[in-house]
XYZ file of C-alpha atoms in Angstrom:
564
model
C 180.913 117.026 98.962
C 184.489 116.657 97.444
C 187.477 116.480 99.686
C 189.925 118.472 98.232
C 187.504 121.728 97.261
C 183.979 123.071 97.442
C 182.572 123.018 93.520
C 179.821 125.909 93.474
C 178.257 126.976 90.195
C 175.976 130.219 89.467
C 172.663 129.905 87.450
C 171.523 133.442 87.913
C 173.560 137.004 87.951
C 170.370 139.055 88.007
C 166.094 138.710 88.361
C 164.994 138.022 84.692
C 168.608 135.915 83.727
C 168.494 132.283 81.695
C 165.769 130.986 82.840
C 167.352 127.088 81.384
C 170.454 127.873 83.389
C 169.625 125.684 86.230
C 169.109 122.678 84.743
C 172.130 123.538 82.935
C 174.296 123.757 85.964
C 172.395 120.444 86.961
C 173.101 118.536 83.935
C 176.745 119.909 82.881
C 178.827 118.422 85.868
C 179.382 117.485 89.133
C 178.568 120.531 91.848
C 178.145 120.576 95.298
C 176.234 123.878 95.625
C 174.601 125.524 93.199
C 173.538 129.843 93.421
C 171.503 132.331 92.275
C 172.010 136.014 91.880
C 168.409 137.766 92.155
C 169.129 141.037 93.166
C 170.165 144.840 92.724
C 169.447 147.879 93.767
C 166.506 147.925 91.584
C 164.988 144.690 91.973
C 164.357 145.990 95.390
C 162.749 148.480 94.205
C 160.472 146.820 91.323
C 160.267 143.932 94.598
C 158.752 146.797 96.626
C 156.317 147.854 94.112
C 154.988 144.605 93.952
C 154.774 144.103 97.629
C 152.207 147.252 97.744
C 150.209 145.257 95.575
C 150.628 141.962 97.011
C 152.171 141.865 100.804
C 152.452 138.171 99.922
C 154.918 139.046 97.030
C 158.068 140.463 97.630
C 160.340 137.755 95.895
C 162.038 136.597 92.954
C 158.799 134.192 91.549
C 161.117 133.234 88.580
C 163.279 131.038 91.175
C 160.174 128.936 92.162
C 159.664 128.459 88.588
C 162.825 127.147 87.954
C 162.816 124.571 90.956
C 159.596 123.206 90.071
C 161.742 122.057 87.027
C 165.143 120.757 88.729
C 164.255 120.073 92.065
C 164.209 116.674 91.374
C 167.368 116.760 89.483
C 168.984 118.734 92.241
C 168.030 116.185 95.003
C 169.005 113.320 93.282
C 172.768 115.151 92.487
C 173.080 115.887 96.423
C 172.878 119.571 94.789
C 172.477 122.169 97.513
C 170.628 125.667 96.799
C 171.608 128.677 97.657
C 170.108 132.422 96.398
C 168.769 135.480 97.335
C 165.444 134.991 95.819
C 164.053 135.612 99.199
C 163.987 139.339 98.044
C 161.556 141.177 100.487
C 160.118 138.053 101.714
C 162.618 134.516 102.346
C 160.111 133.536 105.163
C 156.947 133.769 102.420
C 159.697 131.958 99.285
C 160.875 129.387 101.975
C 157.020 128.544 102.875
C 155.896 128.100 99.082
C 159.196 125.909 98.631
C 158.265 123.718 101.136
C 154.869 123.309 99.115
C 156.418 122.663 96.479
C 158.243 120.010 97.603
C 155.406 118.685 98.811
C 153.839 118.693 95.530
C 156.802 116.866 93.827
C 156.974 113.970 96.930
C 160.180 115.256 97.573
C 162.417 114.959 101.042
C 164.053 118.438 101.032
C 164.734 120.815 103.725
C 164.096 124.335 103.506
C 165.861 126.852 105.833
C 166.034 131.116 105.157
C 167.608 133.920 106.318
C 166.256 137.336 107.250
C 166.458 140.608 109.316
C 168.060 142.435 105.976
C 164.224 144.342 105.681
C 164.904 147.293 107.801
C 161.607 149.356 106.420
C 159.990 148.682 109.857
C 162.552 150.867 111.291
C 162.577 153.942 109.463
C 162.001 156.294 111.731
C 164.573 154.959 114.767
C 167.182 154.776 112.071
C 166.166 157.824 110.342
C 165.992 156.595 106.730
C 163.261 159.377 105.930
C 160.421 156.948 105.092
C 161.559 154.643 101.871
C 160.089 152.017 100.002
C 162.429 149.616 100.659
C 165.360 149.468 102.997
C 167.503 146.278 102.998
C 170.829 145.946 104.407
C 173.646 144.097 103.770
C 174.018 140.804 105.349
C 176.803 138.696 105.345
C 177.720 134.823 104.821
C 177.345 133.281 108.327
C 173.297 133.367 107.902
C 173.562 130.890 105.474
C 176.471 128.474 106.744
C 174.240 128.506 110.032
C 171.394 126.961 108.023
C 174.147 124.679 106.059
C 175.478 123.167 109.043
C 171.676 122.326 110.389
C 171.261 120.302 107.395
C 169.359 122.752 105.039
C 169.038 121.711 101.005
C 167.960 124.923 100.523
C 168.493 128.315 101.728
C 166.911 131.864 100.239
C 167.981 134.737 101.680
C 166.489 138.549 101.378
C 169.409 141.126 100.651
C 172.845 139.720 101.525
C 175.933 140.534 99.559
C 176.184 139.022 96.235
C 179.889 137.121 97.155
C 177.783 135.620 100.674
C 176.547 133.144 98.411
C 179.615 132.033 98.031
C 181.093 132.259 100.852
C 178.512 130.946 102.999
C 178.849 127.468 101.875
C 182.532 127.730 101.986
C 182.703 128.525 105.807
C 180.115 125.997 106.306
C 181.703 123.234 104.571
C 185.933 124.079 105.333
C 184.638 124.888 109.152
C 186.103 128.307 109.051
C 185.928 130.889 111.743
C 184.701 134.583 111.888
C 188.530 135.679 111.906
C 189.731 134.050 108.800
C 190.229 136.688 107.225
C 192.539 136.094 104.140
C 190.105 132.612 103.784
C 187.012 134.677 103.805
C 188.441 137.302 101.441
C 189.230 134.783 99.020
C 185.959 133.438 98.864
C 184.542 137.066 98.296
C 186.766 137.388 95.630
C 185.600 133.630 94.061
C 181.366 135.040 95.003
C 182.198 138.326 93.399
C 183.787 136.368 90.063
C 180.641 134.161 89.877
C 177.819 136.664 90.858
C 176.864 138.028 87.211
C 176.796 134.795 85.715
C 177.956 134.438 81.976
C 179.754 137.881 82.285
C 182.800 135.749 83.843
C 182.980 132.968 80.941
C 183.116 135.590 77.859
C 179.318 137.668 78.526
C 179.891 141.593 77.763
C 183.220 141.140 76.776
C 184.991 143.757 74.957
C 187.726 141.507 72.904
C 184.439 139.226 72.041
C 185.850 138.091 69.206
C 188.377 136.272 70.113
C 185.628 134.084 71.711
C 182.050 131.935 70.749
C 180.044 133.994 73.093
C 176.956 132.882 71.106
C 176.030 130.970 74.417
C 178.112 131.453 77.112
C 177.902 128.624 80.238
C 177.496 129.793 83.549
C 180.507 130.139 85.482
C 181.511 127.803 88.725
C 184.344 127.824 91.168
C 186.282 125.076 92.662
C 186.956 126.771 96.320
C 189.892 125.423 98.398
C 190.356 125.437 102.065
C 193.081 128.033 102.312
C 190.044 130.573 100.549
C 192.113 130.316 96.871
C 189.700 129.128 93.726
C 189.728 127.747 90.344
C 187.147 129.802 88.417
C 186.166 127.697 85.642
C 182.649 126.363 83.638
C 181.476 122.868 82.719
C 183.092 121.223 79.401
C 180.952 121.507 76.179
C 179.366 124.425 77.129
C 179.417 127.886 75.854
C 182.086 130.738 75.763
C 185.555 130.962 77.802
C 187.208 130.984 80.666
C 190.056 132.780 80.513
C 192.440 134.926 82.479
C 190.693 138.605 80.988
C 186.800 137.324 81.198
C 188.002 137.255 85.177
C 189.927 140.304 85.286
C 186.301 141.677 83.727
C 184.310 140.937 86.224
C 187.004 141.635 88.806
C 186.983 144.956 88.092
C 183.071 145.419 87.613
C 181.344 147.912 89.892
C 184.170 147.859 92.314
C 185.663 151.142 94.306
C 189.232 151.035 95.342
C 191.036 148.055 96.686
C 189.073 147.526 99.524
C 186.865 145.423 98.485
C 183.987 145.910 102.194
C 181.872 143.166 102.731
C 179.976 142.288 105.899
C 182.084 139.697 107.264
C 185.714 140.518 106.226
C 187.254 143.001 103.544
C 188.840 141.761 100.359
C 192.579 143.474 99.265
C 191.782 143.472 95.577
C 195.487 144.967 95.460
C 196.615 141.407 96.480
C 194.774 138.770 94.078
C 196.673 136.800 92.109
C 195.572 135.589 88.489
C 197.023 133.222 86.432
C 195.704 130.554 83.843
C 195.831 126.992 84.862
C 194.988 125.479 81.225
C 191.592 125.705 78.655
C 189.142 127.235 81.068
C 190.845 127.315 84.201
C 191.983 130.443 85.871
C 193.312 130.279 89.323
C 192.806 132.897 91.842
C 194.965 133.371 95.283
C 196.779 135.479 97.189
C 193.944 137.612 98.265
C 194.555 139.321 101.969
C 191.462 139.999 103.998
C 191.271 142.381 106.733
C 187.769 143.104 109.397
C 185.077 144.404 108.073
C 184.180 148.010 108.642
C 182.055 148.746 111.442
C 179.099 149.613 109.021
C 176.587 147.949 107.414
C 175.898 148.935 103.774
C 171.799 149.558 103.173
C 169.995 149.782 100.057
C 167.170 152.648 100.371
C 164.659 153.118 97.766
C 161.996 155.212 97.686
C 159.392 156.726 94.834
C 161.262 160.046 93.509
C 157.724 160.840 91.215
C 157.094 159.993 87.618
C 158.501 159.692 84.573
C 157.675 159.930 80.690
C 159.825 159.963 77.163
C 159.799 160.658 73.232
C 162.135 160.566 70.466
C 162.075 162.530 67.425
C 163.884 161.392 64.311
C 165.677 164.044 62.610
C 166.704 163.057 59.098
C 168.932 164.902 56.856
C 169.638 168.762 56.354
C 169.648 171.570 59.662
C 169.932 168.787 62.288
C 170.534 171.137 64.699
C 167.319 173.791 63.803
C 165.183 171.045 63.444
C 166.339 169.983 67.509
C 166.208 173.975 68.542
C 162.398 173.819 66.437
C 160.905 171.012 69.014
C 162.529 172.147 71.860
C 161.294 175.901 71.376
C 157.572 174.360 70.304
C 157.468 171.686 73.495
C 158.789 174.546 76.203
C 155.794 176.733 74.699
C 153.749 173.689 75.496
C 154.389 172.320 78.503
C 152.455 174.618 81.015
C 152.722 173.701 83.844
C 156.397 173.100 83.065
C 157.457 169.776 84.374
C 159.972 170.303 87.053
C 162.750 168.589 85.302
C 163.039 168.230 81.295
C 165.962 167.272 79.608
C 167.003 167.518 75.974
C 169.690 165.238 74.327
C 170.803 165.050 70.944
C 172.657 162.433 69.421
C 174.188 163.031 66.100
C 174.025 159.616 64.776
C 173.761 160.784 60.838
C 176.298 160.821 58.225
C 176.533 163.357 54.988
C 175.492 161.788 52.031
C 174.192 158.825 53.605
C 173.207 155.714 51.885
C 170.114 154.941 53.534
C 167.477 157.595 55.402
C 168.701 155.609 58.636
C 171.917 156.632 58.156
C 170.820 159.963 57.703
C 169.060 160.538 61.086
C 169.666 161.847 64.664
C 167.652 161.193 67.202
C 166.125 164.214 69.984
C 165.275 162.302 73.164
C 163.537 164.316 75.859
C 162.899 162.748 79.070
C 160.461 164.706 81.926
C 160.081 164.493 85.709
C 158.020 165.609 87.937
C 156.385 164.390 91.288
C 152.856 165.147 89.798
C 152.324 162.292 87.154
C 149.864 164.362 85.437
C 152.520 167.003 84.789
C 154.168 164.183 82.433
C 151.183 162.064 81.518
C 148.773 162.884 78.580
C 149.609 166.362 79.129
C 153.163 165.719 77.589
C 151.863 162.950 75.265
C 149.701 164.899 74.198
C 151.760 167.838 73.380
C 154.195 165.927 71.443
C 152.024 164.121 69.336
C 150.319 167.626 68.315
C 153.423 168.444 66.570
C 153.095 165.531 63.866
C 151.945 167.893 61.576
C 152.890 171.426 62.737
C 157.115 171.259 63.355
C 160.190 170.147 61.526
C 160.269 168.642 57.828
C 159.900 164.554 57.753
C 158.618 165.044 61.656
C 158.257 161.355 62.489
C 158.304 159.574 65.942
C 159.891 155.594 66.350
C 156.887 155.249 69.000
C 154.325 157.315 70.456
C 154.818 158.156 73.970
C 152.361 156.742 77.134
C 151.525 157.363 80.236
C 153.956 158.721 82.911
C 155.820 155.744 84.920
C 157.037 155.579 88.246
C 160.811 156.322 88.902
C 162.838 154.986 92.116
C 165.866 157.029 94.040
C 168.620 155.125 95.222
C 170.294 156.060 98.326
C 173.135 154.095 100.184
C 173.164 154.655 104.042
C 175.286 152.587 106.891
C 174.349 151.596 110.089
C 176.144 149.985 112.562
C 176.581 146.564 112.766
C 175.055 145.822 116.151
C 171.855 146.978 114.948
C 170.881 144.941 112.262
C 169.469 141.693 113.191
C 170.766 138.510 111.312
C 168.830 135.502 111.756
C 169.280 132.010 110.354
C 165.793 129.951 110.844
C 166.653 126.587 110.477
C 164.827 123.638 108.488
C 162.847 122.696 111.792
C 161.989 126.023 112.202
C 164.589 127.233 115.295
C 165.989 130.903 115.090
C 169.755 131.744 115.492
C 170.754 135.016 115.333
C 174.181 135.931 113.999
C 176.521 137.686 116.160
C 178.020 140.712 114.810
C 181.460 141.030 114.149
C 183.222 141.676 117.270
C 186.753 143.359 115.474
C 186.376 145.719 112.710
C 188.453 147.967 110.824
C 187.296 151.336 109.192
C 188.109 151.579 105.517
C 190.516 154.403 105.020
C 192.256 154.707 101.521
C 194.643 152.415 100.530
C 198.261 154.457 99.959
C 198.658 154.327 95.703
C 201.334 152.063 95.164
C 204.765 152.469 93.637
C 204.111 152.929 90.166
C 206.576 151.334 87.378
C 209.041 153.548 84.990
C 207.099 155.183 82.085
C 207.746 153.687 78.718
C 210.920 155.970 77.130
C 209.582 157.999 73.944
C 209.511 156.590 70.706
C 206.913 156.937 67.925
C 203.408 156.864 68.591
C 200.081 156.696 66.322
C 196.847 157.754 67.423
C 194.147 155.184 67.862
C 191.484 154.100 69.886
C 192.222 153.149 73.245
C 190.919 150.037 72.745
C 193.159 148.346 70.621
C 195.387 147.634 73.690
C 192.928 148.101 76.825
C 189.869 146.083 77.757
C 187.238 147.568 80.067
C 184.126 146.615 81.885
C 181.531 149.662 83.737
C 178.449 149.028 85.160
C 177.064 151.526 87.897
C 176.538 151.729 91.834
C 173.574 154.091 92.742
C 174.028 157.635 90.934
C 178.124 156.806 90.760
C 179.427 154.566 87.463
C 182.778 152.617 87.644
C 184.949 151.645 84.699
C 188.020 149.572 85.139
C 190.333 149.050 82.276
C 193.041 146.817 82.391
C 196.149 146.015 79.562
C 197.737 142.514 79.217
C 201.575 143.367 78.845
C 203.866 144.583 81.371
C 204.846 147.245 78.823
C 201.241 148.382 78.508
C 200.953 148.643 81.603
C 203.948 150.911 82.481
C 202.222 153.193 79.076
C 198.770 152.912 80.542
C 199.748 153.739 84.361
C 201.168 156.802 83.367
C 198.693 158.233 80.403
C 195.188 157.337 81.826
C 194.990 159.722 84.639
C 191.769 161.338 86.385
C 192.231 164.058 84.356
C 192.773 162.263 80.325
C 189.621 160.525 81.139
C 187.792 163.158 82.024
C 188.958 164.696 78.461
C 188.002 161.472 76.750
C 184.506 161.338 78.663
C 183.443 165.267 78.282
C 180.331 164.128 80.140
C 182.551 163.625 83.671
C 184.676 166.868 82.865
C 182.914 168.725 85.365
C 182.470 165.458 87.998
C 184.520 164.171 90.515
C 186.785 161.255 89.258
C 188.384 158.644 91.514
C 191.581 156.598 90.391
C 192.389 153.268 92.090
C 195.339 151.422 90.738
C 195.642 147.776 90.663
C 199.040 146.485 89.737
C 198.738 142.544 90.320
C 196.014 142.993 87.755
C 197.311 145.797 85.338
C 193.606 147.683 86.032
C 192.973 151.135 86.905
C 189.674 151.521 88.134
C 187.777 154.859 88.105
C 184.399 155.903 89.966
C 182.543 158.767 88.466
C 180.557 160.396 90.968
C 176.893 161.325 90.231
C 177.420 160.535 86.420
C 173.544 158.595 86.691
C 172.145 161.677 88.761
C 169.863 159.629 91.510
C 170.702 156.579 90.253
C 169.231 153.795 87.582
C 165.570 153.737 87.709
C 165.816 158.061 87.852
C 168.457 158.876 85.280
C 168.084 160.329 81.920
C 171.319 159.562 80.630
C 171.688 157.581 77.295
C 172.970 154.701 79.051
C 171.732 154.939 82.674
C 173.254 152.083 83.845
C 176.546 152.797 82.672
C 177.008 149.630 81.143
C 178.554 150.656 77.992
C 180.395 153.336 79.577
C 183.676 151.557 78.757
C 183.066 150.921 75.022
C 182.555 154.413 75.045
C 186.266 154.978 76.600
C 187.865 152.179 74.260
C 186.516 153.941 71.580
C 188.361 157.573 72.120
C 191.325 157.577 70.209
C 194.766 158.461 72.375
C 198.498 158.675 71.000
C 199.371 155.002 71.595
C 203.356 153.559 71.370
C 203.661 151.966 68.487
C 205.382 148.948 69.993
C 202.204 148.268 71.669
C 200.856 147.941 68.441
């Protein structure tokens, strides 16, 4: 591995993600380590569905895939592996690597890490009987089965950023209280966990880039925790100092930043470019972790179905009042939840009939999939010719589908096993940490002057802000972030909890959290319960929140115009 700093590239920021990408990390450069990002809160929970049908299953089968096509590459590059596509199941992943390695006639040793799967334990911890329950691990798993000479280690859930820092403790030798080290290798894992969304991916000033192909991202860790976030030459989209401060502030809270091993001041990093791809990253203080353990608890909430209607032309708003009145007449026995949404996508005197339509989604629940199977289908369908003029559906609707709820709980720290079983098969468990600190708020820091009056001109937001959302159980985060010290004094004072609950009507009636980041000119705001139970059970538009902040940059606001 190189002297000077620890080069360790991403291939995968979620289960279903370039499938090429690891031969692409492989073939671009030099690394030392090379990770993958398999999971969320709802790969657990599609993991879990496929363990009922397979208690042999559990994991990321993608990952296996992809090593049967690079292993060979990797060993001969001295390439370590390390990724979370252990899922449910690292010891049955780690046992079907080893065959295929023995299939290939390859010398590699496997080691994994487990005691995340808490499901066992449901009762004693009362968690209510879920379908999955996974905590949190951290990185010293992994940097156990690093220093024991593994080539490869899967893991079930562990923070995203423990990929990262894992092999950085192995490899610098750092200990449990290096706090500002460890944070700044959670802030390098939490750069590179979502893959091409750090070189340019989901970027909202796209076009100032070639995002056709973005590269996967890698980092150049140093000893004192600091990194150089960067990507392999000749490949794909940019590095730059905003495609960082993107993912930065992606499904964050406030500036503490809890992990399992040490918490991350995200009030502290410093960014600054270091030339063409090259974005340095230091500065970051670390404090003990809190005495919790984050766990992921999913279980079946009931079942699901859909349909659209297009509405085209004239009395948009009779023809949605029409269905609704003729599917509530219907629907006996009522589903227990249904939910209307109209979007007014049309235009008057629109060119073409697309342009001229709106769209009526409803979307049913109920624990009873017959209450939203054929029954619902059914009754929709009937309508084709008995309802609105130029009735007409985009697709006809199935069967009712499962839906998961996501629920976060904590546990203490002592309880959850960690254990590192090494390539020969030995079993280390991982201390807990033996100082921790609780996470109480962070005090909002000294804000700068506002910008004196002067003319303004109203706009959208978004020709001087940037933003990135994304979601965290039923709660959605959007941080948005300016580039100017000037814009920033403007934006500090203007976007408050309450203006963005007038330029989002759907939070006005939500709690709103505001966390202000100076060092990176981002204010980051949670909206609680905006998804309702989360992903996999929300009927919102966009139920991941992922275009949330498109949807802010959008909103026009009385802008300076010397920011213009």
């Amino acid at each position: 591995m190189a002297a000077r700093s620890l080069r360790i590239g991403n291939a995968s920021g979620f289960y279903g993600d370039r499938f090429s990408a690891f031969r692409e990390m492989l073939e671009g450069g030099p690394l030392d380590v090379l990770t993958g990002d398999y999971l969320a809160e709802l790969t657990l929970l599609i993991l879990g569905r496929d363990r009922l049908k397979n208690p042999a299953g559990g994991y990321a089968r993608t990952f296996l895939r992809q090593l049967e096509d690079t292993l060979g590459l990797a060993v001969e590059k001295k390439v370590r592996i390390v990724a979370n596509a252990g899922g449910l199941n690292p010891a049955g992943l780690a046992d079907d690597l080893r065959a295929l390695t023995a299939k290939l006639g390859l010398s590699v040793r496997v080691a994994h890490v487990e005691g995340d799967d808490l499901v066992g334990r449901a009762d004693e911890l009362g968690f209510d009987q879920p379908l999955t329950a996974n905590a949190y691990l951290g990185a010293w798993g992994i940097a156990a089965c690093l220093d024991a000479g593994a080539d490869i280690v899967v893991t079930g859930r562990v923070t995203d950023a423990s990929l990262v820092v894992g092999p950085a403790a192995s490899h610098f030798g750092w200990k449990r209280h290096d706090w500002d080290r460890l944070a700044g290798a959670m802030v390098a894992g939490h750069v590179l966990e979502c893959g091409a969304q750090a070189t340019g991916g989901n970027f909202a000033f796209f076009n100032e880039l070639d995002v056709r192909r973005p590269g996967f991202p890698l980092a150049e860790v140093f000893e004192d925790g600091s990194s150089i976030i960067t990507k392999h030459p000749d490949t794909g989209g940019s590095v730059t100092v905003d495609t960082v401060k993107a993912q930065l502030v992606y499904e964050i809270g406030g500036a503490r930043y809890a992990g399992p091993d040490a918490t991350a001041r995200f009030d502290t990093i410093e960014v600054e470019s270091q030339g063409t791809d090259r974005v340095r990253l230091w500065g970051t203080r670390g404090e003990p972790p809190p005495p919790d353990v984050k766990v992921c608890l999913n279980r079946l909430g009931g079942f699901r179905n859909e349909a659209d209607f297009m509405l085209v032309g004239l009395d948009i708003e009779a023809k949605a009042a029409l269905v609704r009145a003729q599917l509530d007449a219907a629907l006996r026995p009522r589903p227990s939840e249904v939910v209307y949404t109209l979007a007014r996508t049309e235009g008057p005197d629109a060119p073409s009939e697309e342009q001229a339509s709106a769209t009526l989604r409803v979307a049913v629940k109920d624990a009873d999939a017959k209450a939203v199977g054929r029954p619902f289908s059914s009754a929709v369908v009937e309508l084709a010719l008995a309802s609105y003029p130029g009735f007409f559906l985009p697709r006809l609707p199935g069967d009712a589908s499962p839906f998961g709820v996501y629920t976060p709980a904590f546990v203490p720290a002592g309880k959850v096993p960690h254990i590192a079983v090494l390539p020969d098969g030995a079993r280390v468990d991982v201390a807990p940490p033996d100082e921790t600190l609780g996470l109480e708020g962070v005090a909002t820091p000294s804000l700068p002057p506002p910008p004196p009056p002067g003319a303004t001109k109203r706009v959208p937001l978004g020709r001087v802000a940037l933003a990135r959302s994304g979601d965290k159980g039923g709660d959605a985060n959007v941080g948005v972030w300016v580039r100017t010290e000037e814009a920033w004094h403007w934006l500090v004072h203007t976007l408050t909890e309450d203006r963005l609950r007038a330029l989002l009507p759907e939070a006005r009636e939500l709690t709103v959290h505001r966390h202000v980041l100076p060092n990176l000119r981002a204010l980051n705001f949670v909206i609680e319960r905006l998804l309702g139970e989360g992903v996999s059970s929300s009927t919102r538009f966009d139920p991941q929140a992922k275009a949330l902040g498109e949807w802010l940059r959008s909103r026009h606001i009385d802008v300076p115009e010397s920011l213009l």
